[in-house]
Structures are given as structure tokens and as C-alpha cells.
Coordinates of C-alpha atoms in Angstrom, one line a residue:
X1 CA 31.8 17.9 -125.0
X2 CA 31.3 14.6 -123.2
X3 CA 34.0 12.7 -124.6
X4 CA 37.4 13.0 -122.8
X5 CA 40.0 15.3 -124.5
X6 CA 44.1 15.3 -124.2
X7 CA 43.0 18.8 -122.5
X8 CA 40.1 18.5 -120.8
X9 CA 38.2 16.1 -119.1
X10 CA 34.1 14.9 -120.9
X11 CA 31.1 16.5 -119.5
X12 CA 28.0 14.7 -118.0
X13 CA 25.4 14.5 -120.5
X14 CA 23.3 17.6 -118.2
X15 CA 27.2 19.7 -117.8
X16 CA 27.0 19.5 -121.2
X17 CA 23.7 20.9 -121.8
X18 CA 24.3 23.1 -119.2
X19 CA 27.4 24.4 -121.3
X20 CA 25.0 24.8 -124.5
X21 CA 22.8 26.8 -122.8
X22 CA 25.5 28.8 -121.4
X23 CA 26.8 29.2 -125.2
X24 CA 23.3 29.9 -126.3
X25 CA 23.9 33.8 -125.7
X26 CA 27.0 34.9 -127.7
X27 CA 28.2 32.1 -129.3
X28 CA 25.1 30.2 -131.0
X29 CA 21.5 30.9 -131.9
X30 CA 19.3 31.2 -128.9
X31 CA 16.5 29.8 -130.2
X32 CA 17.9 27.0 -132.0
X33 CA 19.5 26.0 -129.1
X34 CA 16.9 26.3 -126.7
X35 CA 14.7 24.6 -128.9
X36 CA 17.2 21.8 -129.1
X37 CA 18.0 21.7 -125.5
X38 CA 14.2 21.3 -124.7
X39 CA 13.5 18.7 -127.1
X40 CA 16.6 16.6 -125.9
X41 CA 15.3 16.9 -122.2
X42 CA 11.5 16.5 -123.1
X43 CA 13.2 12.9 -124.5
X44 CA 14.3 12.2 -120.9
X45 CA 10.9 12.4 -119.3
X46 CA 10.5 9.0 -117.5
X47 CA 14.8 8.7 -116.7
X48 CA 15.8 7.8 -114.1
X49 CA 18.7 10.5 -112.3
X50 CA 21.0 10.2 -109.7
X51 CA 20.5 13.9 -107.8
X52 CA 24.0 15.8 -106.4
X53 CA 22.5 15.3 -103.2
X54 CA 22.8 11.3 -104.0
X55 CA 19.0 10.6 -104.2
X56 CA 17.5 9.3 -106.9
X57 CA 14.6 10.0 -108.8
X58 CA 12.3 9.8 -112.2
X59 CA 11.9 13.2 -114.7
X60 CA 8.5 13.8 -115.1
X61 CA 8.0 17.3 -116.7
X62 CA 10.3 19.9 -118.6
X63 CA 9.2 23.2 -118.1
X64 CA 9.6 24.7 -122.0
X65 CA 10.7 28.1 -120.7
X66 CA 13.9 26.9 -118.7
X67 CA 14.0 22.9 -119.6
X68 CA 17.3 22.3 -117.5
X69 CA 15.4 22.2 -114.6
X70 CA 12.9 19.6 -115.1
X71 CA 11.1 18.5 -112.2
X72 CA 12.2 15.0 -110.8
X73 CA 9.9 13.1 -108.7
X74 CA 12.6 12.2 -105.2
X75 CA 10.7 9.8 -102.6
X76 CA 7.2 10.6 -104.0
X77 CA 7.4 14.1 -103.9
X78 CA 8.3 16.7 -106.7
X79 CA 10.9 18.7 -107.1
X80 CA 12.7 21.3 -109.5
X81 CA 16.4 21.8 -109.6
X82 CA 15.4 25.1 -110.4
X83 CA 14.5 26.2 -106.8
X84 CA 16.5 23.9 -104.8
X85 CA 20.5 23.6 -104.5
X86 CA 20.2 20.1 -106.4
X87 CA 20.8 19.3 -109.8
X88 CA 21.4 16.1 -111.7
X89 CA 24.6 14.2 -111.0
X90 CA 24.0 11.5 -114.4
X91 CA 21.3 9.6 -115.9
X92 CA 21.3 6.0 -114.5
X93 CA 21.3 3.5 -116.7
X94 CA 17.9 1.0 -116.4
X95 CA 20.0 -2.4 -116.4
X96 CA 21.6 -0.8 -113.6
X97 CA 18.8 -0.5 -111.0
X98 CA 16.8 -3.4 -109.5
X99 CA 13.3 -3.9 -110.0
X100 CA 12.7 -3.3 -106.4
X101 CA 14.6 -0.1 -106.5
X102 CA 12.7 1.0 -110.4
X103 CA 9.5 0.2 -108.7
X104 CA 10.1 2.8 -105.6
X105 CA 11.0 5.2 -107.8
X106 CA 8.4 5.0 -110.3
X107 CA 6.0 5.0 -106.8
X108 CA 4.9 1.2 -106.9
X109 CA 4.8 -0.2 -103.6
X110 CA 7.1 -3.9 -104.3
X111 CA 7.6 -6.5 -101.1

């Protein structure tokens, strides 16, 4: 699912799980799935995400009874992809951001 195929092109890592979930009624196990899909994003907790919206933000809580919406802290206030027309673009990569940029979003004031 996220690597590129002669057919198709790789998912993001969250298209993918979007995808899982989709699969999860009709083609696999519900529960299993589910159960996978929360534990995979209760392992992103503290990741840094770019949002569709182009903000960026930290993951701070999956809610267990729909964890593809976690709750993303964005410019010191929370909120869920769940309620609002965002959802995660990709999962930045730590080297990637600057310390004063990792300290904003993490909510440390850095001069």
C-alpha cells in the first residue's frame, strides 16, 4: 500500500490506514484491524504532521473509538480531524524540522 506499484501510485502512511479501515468492513476482521490501526497511531503520539491545510502540528491523543482522528495540537490549540475539514498530509520527519520550529510546536517559547 505505500510502496509505488507499476499500477498504482504508494499511499501516505495515514491513506493507507485510512484504506485499512475502509477494508476493515467486508474484507478483513473489524476488530483485528481496529485494534491494529489504534495501536499503530497510539505509537505516533508526540509526531510531528504536516496538516492538508499546510500547518503543522504534534499528535497528542488517539481517541480508541475512531483513532484516525487523533487530535493534533496546531499553534497551541487542539484540534481533531474528526470535526474539521483537515486531515494529515504526512508525518514529518524530526531531522527535518529546526529546533526553533520543534520548539513552537511542542509549545516552548525559543528566541
Amino acid at each position: 500500500m505505500t510502496s509505488d506499484r507499476s499500477y498504482r501510485h504508494a499511499l501516505s502512511f495515514y491513506e493507507a490506514l485510512i484504506q485499512l479501515q475502509s477494508d476493515a468492513f467486508g474484507k478483513l476482521d473489524p476488530k483485528k484491524t481496529m485494534t491494529f490501526i489504534y495501536h499503530i497511531m497510539q505509537s505516533s503520539i508526540g509526531s510531528f504532521v504536516e496538516l492538508s491545510d499546510g500547518r503543522q502540528g504534534v499528535i497528542k491523543f488517539i481517541p480508541i473509538e475512531n483513532p484516525i482522528f487523533p487530535f493534533i495540537e496546531v499553534e497551541r490549540e487542539i484540534v481533531t480531524t474528526a470535526t474539521s475539514n483537515l486531515c494529515i498530509k504526512k508525518f514529518k520527519d524530526p531531522n527535518e524540522i529546526g529546533a526553533k520550529e520543534k520548539a513552537e510546536l511542542k509549545g516552548v517559547k525559543k528566541s
